[in-house]
Coordinates of C-alpha atoms and ligand atoms in Angstrom, one line a residue:
M548 CA 2.3 11.0 41.0
S549 CA 2.3 7.8 38.9
V550 CA 1.2 8.1 35.3
P551 CA -1.6 5.6 34.4
C552 CA -0.5 3.0 31.9
D553 CA -2.1 -0.2 30.7
L554 CA 1.0 -2.0 29.6
I555 CA 4.8 -1.6 29.6
I556 CA 7.0 -3.8 27.3
Y557 CA 10.5 -3.4 28.6
N558 CA 13.9 -4.8 27.6
V559 CA 13.4 -4.1 23.9
N560 CA 15.3 -2.4 21.2
I561 CA 13.0 0.1 19.4
A562 CA 13.1 1.2 15.8
P563 CA 10.6 4.1 16.0
M564 CA 11.0 4.9 12.2
K565 CA 10.5 8.6 12.9
E566 CA 13.8 9.8 11.4
E567 CA 14.8 9.7 7.8
T568 CA 18.2 8.1 8.8
A569 CA 18.6 5.1 11.0
N570 CA 18.0 6.0 14.7
F571 CA 17.3 3.2 17.2
I572 CA 16.7 3.2 21.0
N573 CA 18.4 0.3 22.7
N574 CA 17.5 -1.2 26.1
A575 CA 14.2 0.7 25.8
A576 CA 10.6 0.4 26.9
I577 CA 7.2 1.3 25.4
G578 CA 4.1 2.1 27.3
I579 CA 0.6 1.9 25.9
T580 CA -2.7 3.2 27.3
E581 CA -6.1 3.0 25.6
G582 CA -4.7 2.0 22.3
K583 CA -2.1 4.7 22.1
V584 CA 1.6 4.9 22.8
T585 CA 2.0 6.8 26.0
Y586 CA 5.7 6.2 26.7
I587 CA 8.7 5.5 24.6
G588 CA 12.3 5.8 25.9
D589 CA 14.7 4.2 28.3
S590 CA 13.6 1.4 30.6
E591 CA 14.5 3.3 33.9
N592 CA 12.2 6.2 33.3
A593 CA 9.2 4.1 32.2
P594 CA 5.9 4.5 34.2
A595 CA 6.5 2.5 37.4
Q596 CA 3.1 0.9 38.0
P597 CA 1.6 -0.3 34.7
K598 CA -1.4 -2.6 34.9
S599 CA 0.8 -5.2 33.2
K600 CA 4.4 -5.7 32.1
I601 CA 6.1 -7.8 29.5
D602 CA 9.8 -8.6 29.3
G603 CA 10.7 -8.2 25.6
N604 CA 13.9 -10.3 26.1
G605 CA 16.1 -8.0 24.0
Q606 CA 13.9 -8.4 20.9
W607 CA 13.3 -5.6 18.4
L608 CA 10.1 -3.6 18.3
L609 CA 9.0 -1.9 15.1
P610 CA 5.8 -0.1 14.0
G611 CA 3.1 -2.3 12.4
F612 CA 3.9 -2.5 8.7
I613 CA 1.6 -0.8 6.1
D614 CA 1.0 -2.1 2.7
C615 CA -0.1 1.1 1.0
H616 CA -1.1 -0.3 -2.5
T617 CA -3.0 -3.5 -3.0
H618 CA -5.7 -4.9 -5.2
L619 CA -6.3 -7.9 -3.0
V620 CA -10.1 -8.1 -3.4
H621 CA -10.6 -10.0 -6.7
A622 CA -11.7 -13.3 -8.1
G623 CA -10.4 -15.5 -10.9
N624 CA -7.0 -16.7 -11.9
R625 CA -4.5 -15.4 -14.4
S626 CA -1.7 -17.9 -14.4
N627 CA -2.5 -18.6 -18.1
E628 CA -1.3 -15.0 -18.8
F629 CA 1.9 -15.7 -16.9
D630 CA 2.5 -18.6 -19.3
L631 CA 1.7 -16.3 -22.3
R632 CA 4.1 -13.6 -21.1
L633 CA 6.9 -16.2 -20.6
Q634 CA 6.3 -17.0 -24.3
G635 CA 6.9 -13.4 -25.2
V636 CA 3.4 -11.9 -25.4
S637 CA 3.5 -8.5 -23.6
Y638 CA 1.2 -7.3 -20.8
E639 CA -0.2 -4.6 -23.2
E640 CA -0.9 -7.2 -25.9
I641 CA -2.8 -9.5 -23.5
A642 CA -4.8 -6.5 -22.3
K643 CA -5.7 -5.5 -25.9
Q644 CA -6.9 -9.0 -26.5
G645 CA -9.4 -8.7 -23.7
G646 CA -7.3 -10.4 -21.0
G647 CA -5.4 -8.7 -18.2
I648 CA -7.5 -6.5 -15.9
N649 CA -10.7 -7.2 -17.9
S650 CA -10.3 -10.9 -17.3
T651 CA -10.3 -10.3 -13.6
V652 CA -13.3 -7.9 -14.0
S653 CA -15.4 -10.6 -15.5
A654 CA -14.5 -13.1 -12.7
T655 CA -15.1 -10.5 -10.0
R656 CA -18.5 -9.5 -11.4
D657 CA -19.6 -13.1 -11.3
A658 CA -18.3 -13.7 -7.7
S659 CA -20.6 -13.5 -4.7
E660 CA -19.7 -11.2 -1.9
A661 CA -19.1 -14.2 0.4
L662 CA -16.6 -15.7 -2.1
L663 CA -14.7 -12.5 -2.6
L664 CA -14.5 -12.0 1.2
D665 CA -13.3 -15.5 1.8
S666 CA -10.5 -15.2 -0.8
A667 CA -9.5 -11.7 0.4
I668 CA -9.3 -12.9 4.0
K669 CA -6.8 -15.7 2.9
K670 CA -4.5 -13.2 1.2
T671 CA -4.8 -10.7 4.1
K672 CA -3.8 -13.4 6.6
R673 CA -0.5 -13.9 4.6
L674 CA 0.3 -10.2 4.9
L675 CA -0.6 -10.1 8.6
E676 CA 1.7 -13.0 9.4
E677 CA 4.6 -10.7 8.6
G678 CA 3.6 -7.9 10.9
V679 CA 1.4 -5.9 8.6
T680 CA -1.3 -4.0 10.6
C681 CA -2.7 -1.7 7.9
I682 CA -3.6 -2.3 4.3
E683 CA -4.9 -0.1 1.5
I684 CA -7.2 -2.0 -0.9
K685 CA -8.4 -0.7 -4.3
S686 CA -11.5 -1.5 -6.2
G687 CA -11.2 -1.5 -10.0
Y688 CA -12.1 -5.1 -10.9
G689 CA -15.8 -4.4 -11.1
L690 CA -16.0 -1.2 -13.2
D691 CA -19.8 -1.2 -13.0
F692 CA -21.8 0.3 -10.2
D693 CA -22.7 -2.8 -8.2
T694 CA -19.4 -4.6 -8.5
E695 CA -17.3 -1.6 -7.5
C696 CA -19.5 -1.0 -4.4
K697 CA -19.3 -4.7 -3.7
M698 CA -15.5 -4.7 -3.8
L699 CA -15.2 -1.7 -1.5
R700 CA -17.7 -3.2 1.0
V701 CA -15.8 -6.5 1.0
A702 CA -12.5 -4.7 1.5
K703 CA -13.7 -2.6 4.5
S704 CA -15.4 -5.6 6.1
I705 CA -12.1 -7.5 6.4
E706 CA -11.6 -5.3 9.5
K707 CA -14.4 -7.2 11.2
H708 CA -12.7 -10.5 10.7
L709 CA -9.0 -9.8 11.2
P710 CA -6.9 -7.4 13.4
V711 CA -6.1 -4.9 10.7
N712 CA -6.9 -1.4 9.6
I713 CA -8.2 -1.1 6.0
T714 CA -8.2 2.0 3.9
T715 CA -10.2 1.8 0.6
T716 CA -9.6 3.4 -2.8
Y717 CA -12.0 3.7 -5.7
L718 CA -10.1 2.7 -8.9
G719 CA -12.9 3.1 -11.4
A720 CA -10.5 4.4 -14.1
H721 CA -8.5 1.2 -14.1
A722 CA -9.6 -0.3 -17.5
L723 CA -12.3 0.4 -20.0
P724 CA -15.1 -2.2 -19.3
P725 CA -16.4 -4.0 -22.4
E726 CA -19.8 -2.3 -22.3
Y727 CA -18.1 1.0 -22.9
S728 CA -15.9 -0.2 -25.8
N729 CA -14.7 2.8 -27.9
R730 CA -16.6 5.1 -25.5
A731 CA -13.9 5.9 -22.9
D732 CA -15.1 9.5 -22.4
D733 CA -18.6 8.2 -21.6
Y734 CA -17.2 5.8 -19.1
I735 CA -15.3 8.7 -17.5
D736 CA -18.6 10.6 -17.3
F737 CA -20.0 7.7 -15.4
V738 CA -17.0 7.5 -13.0
C739 CA -17.1 11.3 -12.3
E740 CA -20.9 11.9 -12.3
T741 CA -22.3 8.7 -10.9
M742 CA -19.7 6.7 -9.0
I743 CA -17.5 9.3 -7.3
P744 CA -20.5 11.3 -5.8
H745 CA -22.1 8.0 -4.6
I746 CA -18.8 6.7 -3.1
A747 CA -18.2 10.0 -1.3
K748 CA -21.8 10.1 0.0
E749 CA -21.8 6.5 1.3
N750 CA -18.3 6.8 2.6
L751 CA -17.2 3.8 0.6
A752 CA -13.6 5.0 -0.1
D753 CA -11.0 7.2 1.4
A754 CA -9.3 7.9 -2.0
V755 CA -9.6 7.8 -5.8
D756 CA -7.0 6.3 -8.1
V757 CA -6.5 6.0 -11.8
F758 CA -4.4 4.0 -14.3
C759 CA -2.8 6.7 -16.5
E760 CA -1.5 4.7 -19.4
S761 CA -2.1 3.9 -23.1
I762 CA -3.9 0.7 -22.0
G763 CA -5.7 2.7 -19.2
F764 CA -6.8 6.3 -19.4
S765 CA -5.3 9.5 -21.0
P766 CA -4.0 12.3 -18.8
T767 CA -7.0 14.4 -19.9
Q768 CA -9.4 11.7 -18.7
C769 CA -7.4 11.2 -15.5
Q770 CA -7.6 15.0 -14.9
R771 CA -11.4 14.8 -15.0
V772 CA -11.3 12.1 -12.4
F773 CA -9.0 14.1 -10.1
T774 CA -11.3 17.1 -10.4
A775 CA -14.3 15.1 -9.4
A776 CA -12.4 13.4 -6.5
Q777 CA -11.2 16.8 -5.3
Q778 CA -14.8 18.2 -5.5
H779 CA -16.0 15.4 -3.3
G780 CA -13.2 15.6 -0.7
L781 CA -11.5 12.3 -1.6
Q782 CA -7.8 11.8 -1.5
I783 CA -6.0 11.3 -4.8
K784 CA -3.6 8.5 -5.9
A785 CA -2.4 7.5 -9.3
H786 CA -0.8 4.6 -11.2
V787 CA 1.6 6.6 -13.4
E788 CA 4.6 6.1 -15.6
Q789 CA 4.5 2.3 -15.2
L790 CA 4.9 1.4 -18.9
S791 CA 5.5 4.8 -20.5
D792 CA 5.9 8.5 -19.6
L793 CA 2.6 10.3 -20.1
K794 CA 3.5 12.9 -17.4
G795 CA 0.7 11.5 -15.2
A796 CA 2.8 12.0 -12.0
V797 CA 3.2 15.8 -12.7
L798 CA -0.5 16.0 -13.3
A799 CA -1.5 14.0 -10.2
C800 CA 0.9 16.2 -8.1
E801 CA -0.9 19.3 -9.4
Y802 CA -4.0 17.9 -7.8
K803 CA -2.1 17.3 -4.5
A804 CA -2.0 13.5 -4.9
H805 CA -1.0 11.8 -1.6
S806 CA 1.0 9.3 -3.8
V807 CA 2.0 8.5 -7.3
D808 CA 2.7 4.8 -7.8
H809 CA 5.0 2.7 -10.0
L810 CA 7.1 5.4 -11.7
E811 CA 9.5 3.3 -13.7
Y812 CA 9.2 5.8 -16.6
L813 CA 9.2 9.0 -14.5
D814 CA 11.6 11.5 -15.9
P815 CA 14.1 12.5 -13.2
S816 CA 13.5 16.2 -14.2
D817 CA 9.8 15.7 -13.1
V818 CA 10.7 14.6 -9.6
S819 CA 10.5 18.2 -8.3
A820 CA 6.7 18.1 -8.8
L821 CA 6.5 15.5 -6.0
K822 CA 8.6 17.7 -3.7
E823 CA 6.4 20.8 -4.3
N824 CA 3.2 18.9 -3.5
N825 CA 4.3 16.7 -0.7
T826 CA 3.5 13.6 -2.7
V827 CA 4.9 10.2 -1.8
A828 CA 6.6 8.0 -4.5
V829 CA 5.3 4.5 -4.1
I830 CA 7.8 2.0 -5.5
I831 CA 6.4 -1.3 -6.7
P832 CA 9.2 -3.8 -7.3
G833 CA 6.8 -6.8 -7.6
A834 CA 5.2 -5.5 -10.8
F835 CA 8.6 -4.6 -12.2
Y836 CA 9.8 -8.2 -11.5
Y837 CA 6.8 -10.0 -12.9
L838 CA 6.7 -7.9 -16.1
N839 CA 10.4 -8.4 -16.5
E840 CA 10.6 -4.7 -16.9
K841 CA 14.0 -3.2 -17.6
R842 CA 13.6 0.4 -16.8
K843 CA 13.9 1.3 -13.1
P844 CA 12.2 4.2 -11.2
P845 CA 14.6 7.2 -10.8
V846 CA 15.6 6.3 -7.2
D847 CA 18.7 8.5 -7.2
A848 CA 16.7 11.6 -8.2
L849 CA 13.9 10.8 -5.7
R850 CA 16.6 10.4 -3.0
Q851 CA 18.3 13.7 -4.0
H852 CA 15.0 15.6 -3.8
R853 CA 14.2 13.9 -0.4
I854 CA 11.0 12.5 -1.7
P855 CA 9.5 10.0 0.7
M856 CA 9.6 6.6 -1.0
A857 CA 7.0 3.9 0.1
V858 CA 7.2 0.3 -0.9
A859 CA 4.1 -1.8 -1.5
T860 CA 3.2 -5.3 -2.7
D861 CA 0.6 -4.1 -5.3
L862 CA -0.9 -7.6 -4.5
N863 CA -3.0 -8.4 -7.6
P864 CA -3.7 -11.4 -9.8
G865 CA -1.9 -10.1 -12.9
T866 CA 1.3 -8.1 -12.4
S867 CA 2.1 -8.8 -8.8
P868 CA 0.7 -11.9 -7.1
I869 CA 2.9 -11.4 -4.1
A870 CA 1.4 -11.7 -0.6
S871 CA 4.5 -10.7 1.2
L872 CA 5.5 -7.1 2.0
L873 CA 8.9 -8.2 3.4
T874 CA 9.6 -9.8 0.0
S875 CA 8.7 -6.6 -1.7
A876 CA 11.0 -4.7 0.6
N877 CA 13.8 -7.1 -0.2
M878 CA 13.1 -6.5 -3.9
A879 CA 13.1 -2.8 -3.5
S880 CA 16.6 -3.0 -2.1
V881 CA 18.0 -5.7 -4.4
L882 CA 16.3 -4.4 -7.7
F883 CA 16.1 -0.7 -7.1
G884 CA 19.0 -0.1 -4.6
L885 CA 17.0 1.2 -1.6
T886 CA 19.1 0.9 1.6
P887 CA 17.5 -1.6 4.1
Y888 CA 16.5 1.4 6.2
E889 CA 14.9 3.1 3.2
S890 CA 12.9 -0.1 2.5
L891 CA 11.8 -0.2 6.2
L892 CA 10.7 3.5 6.0
G893 CA 8.8 2.4 2.9
M894 CA 6.7 0.0 4.8
T895 CA 6.2 2.3 7.8
K896 CA 6.4 6.1 8.0
H897 CA 6.3 6.7 4.2
A898 CA 3.6 4.2 3.6
A899 CA 1.5 5.9 6.3
Q900 CA 2.2 9.3 4.6
A901 CA 1.0 7.8 1.2
L902 CA -2.3 7.1 2.9
G903 CA -2.5 10.3 4.8
L904 CA -2.3 8.5 8.2
S905 CA -0.4 10.7 10.6
N906 CA -0.7 8.4 13.7
K907 CA 0.6 5.2 12.1
G908 CA 3.9 3.9 10.7
Q909 CA 6.0 5.6 13.4
L910 CA 6.2 5.2 17.2
F911 CA 5.9 8.3 19.2
V912 CA 3.9 9.4 22.2
G913 CA 0.3 9.8 20.8
A914 CA 0.8 7.4 17.9
D915 CA -1.5 4.4 17.5
A916 CA -0.2 1.4 19.4
D917 CA 0.3 -0.8 16.3
F918 CA 3.7 -2.6 16.5
S919 CA 5.3 -6.0 16.5
L920 CA 8.2 -7.7 18.3
W921 CA 10.9 -9.6 16.3
G922 CA 13.6 -12.0 17.4
I923 CA 16.2 -10.5 15.1
D924 CA 19.7 -9.1 15.5
H925 CA 19.0 -5.9 13.6
P926 CA 16.1 -4.3 11.7
A927 CA 18.0 -4.7 8.4
D928 CA 17.6 -8.5 8.8
L929 CA 14.0 -8.1 7.8
V930 CA 15.0 -6.7 4.4
H931 CA 18.1 -8.8 3.9
S932 CA 16.4 -12.2 4.0
I933 CA 13.4 -13.7 2.4
N934 CA 10.9 -15.7 4.5
Y935 CA 13.3 -16.1 7.5
H936 CA 11.3 -14.0 10.0
R937 CA 7.9 -13.7 11.6
P938 CA 7.0 -11.5 14.5
T939 CA 6.8 -13.2 17.9
N940 CA 4.0 -10.8 19.0
I941 CA 1.8 -8.2 17.3
W942 CA -0.3 -5.4 18.9
V943 CA -3.0 -3.5 17.0
A944 CA -4.6 -0.5 18.8
G945 CA -2.9 -1.7 21.9
Q946 CA -4.4 -5.2 21.8
N947 CA -2.1 -8.2 21.7
V948 CA -3.4 -10.0 18.7
R949 CA -0.7 -12.5 18.5
Ligands
NIG2316 O1 -0.8 -2.0 -10.3 N1 -1.3 -1.1 -13.5 C1 -2.5 -1.3 -13.3 N2 -3.0 -2.0 -12.3 C2 -2.3 -3.1 -11.6 C3 -2.4 -4.3 -12.4 C4 -3.7 -4.9 -12.4 C5 -3.8 -6.2 -13.2 O2 -3.0 -6.5 -14.1 O3 -4.7 -6.9 -12.8 C6 -0.9 -2.7 -11.2 O4 0.1 -3.2 -11.8
FE2317 FE1 -1.7 -1.3 -8.7

């Protein structure tokens, strides 16, 4: 009996990204039916009578890449701060003077929904050119009720314009908005009692995030946000240990965070908290690079404890204006010493895990048929070079979108 199959792509080398160490299938085929992978294996045993067939000409096939940490919905421009930082003014100092995140907050509050969408689409297109098929987008540049909701609506609506899956994260505890100056606890009341219940009820976000830092919010304030998120069934993520060690990662892990992100100042002895709670370490080399940070995340300890490490762009107008996940992967390897395969896992399997998406980031029977074809000699080529490669074809939910 022949198994029904919409499409077979044969004569490909497949990097399924299921295993923690490199494991590839050469001279392989992949079958897809109704948006799912229904066959993966050698070409000879592939379903014999698919509705259509494509010769992959010996190219490499990898899961669609996932950028699991971005702030790509925003307005305004902060290249003036780049100039200031090059003159020696620190990121913290700029923030204390009312620049930094709050500068983008004021531009984003003023921007229309149409303008925000237009600018977000341009940045999203740059990510998609490199085979990204799923993106997490945070709010956090509105901080008031209307602008936070506007950002989350804009983020989700990108799916209607481009072939990509979007997950959204409410980052109300990103910075203290000017109207709450010296009243951080009152602002956290608003985040926990007004925003999170509304966001959960209206299904505006999948997760809640915080910026646990001296220029962000204290561990006690973040803990209140985690409690509210948990009560409303939202996933938890956290910007922690980016500029100092406030033990935010350990705290977020106690709340079963899906991911803790940045981690330059994470104490190696705290890494076990991630293991115990199945939390992903999201490594963000772009912000490290732009802030000319010297301290690196404890990659050796993370590796020893077998903590899944994801790699993300953190695409944002201040600390990481990088619309290229492959460049971030290259930086993760060059700056932090991830092997090329670890960096690839960081954009696939581990990025999916950071978002709680079990059907993405790996290719197996039953997975979402999101993948791309590359004319490369080896998957490591994608991490080794910068701006050399683009996929020749991309499929999202089984549809050939390029
Ligand atoms: O991930 N650390 C806090 N949030 C962003 C920066 C946002 C900004 O500077 O606009 C980050 O680095
Ligand atoms: Fe961020």
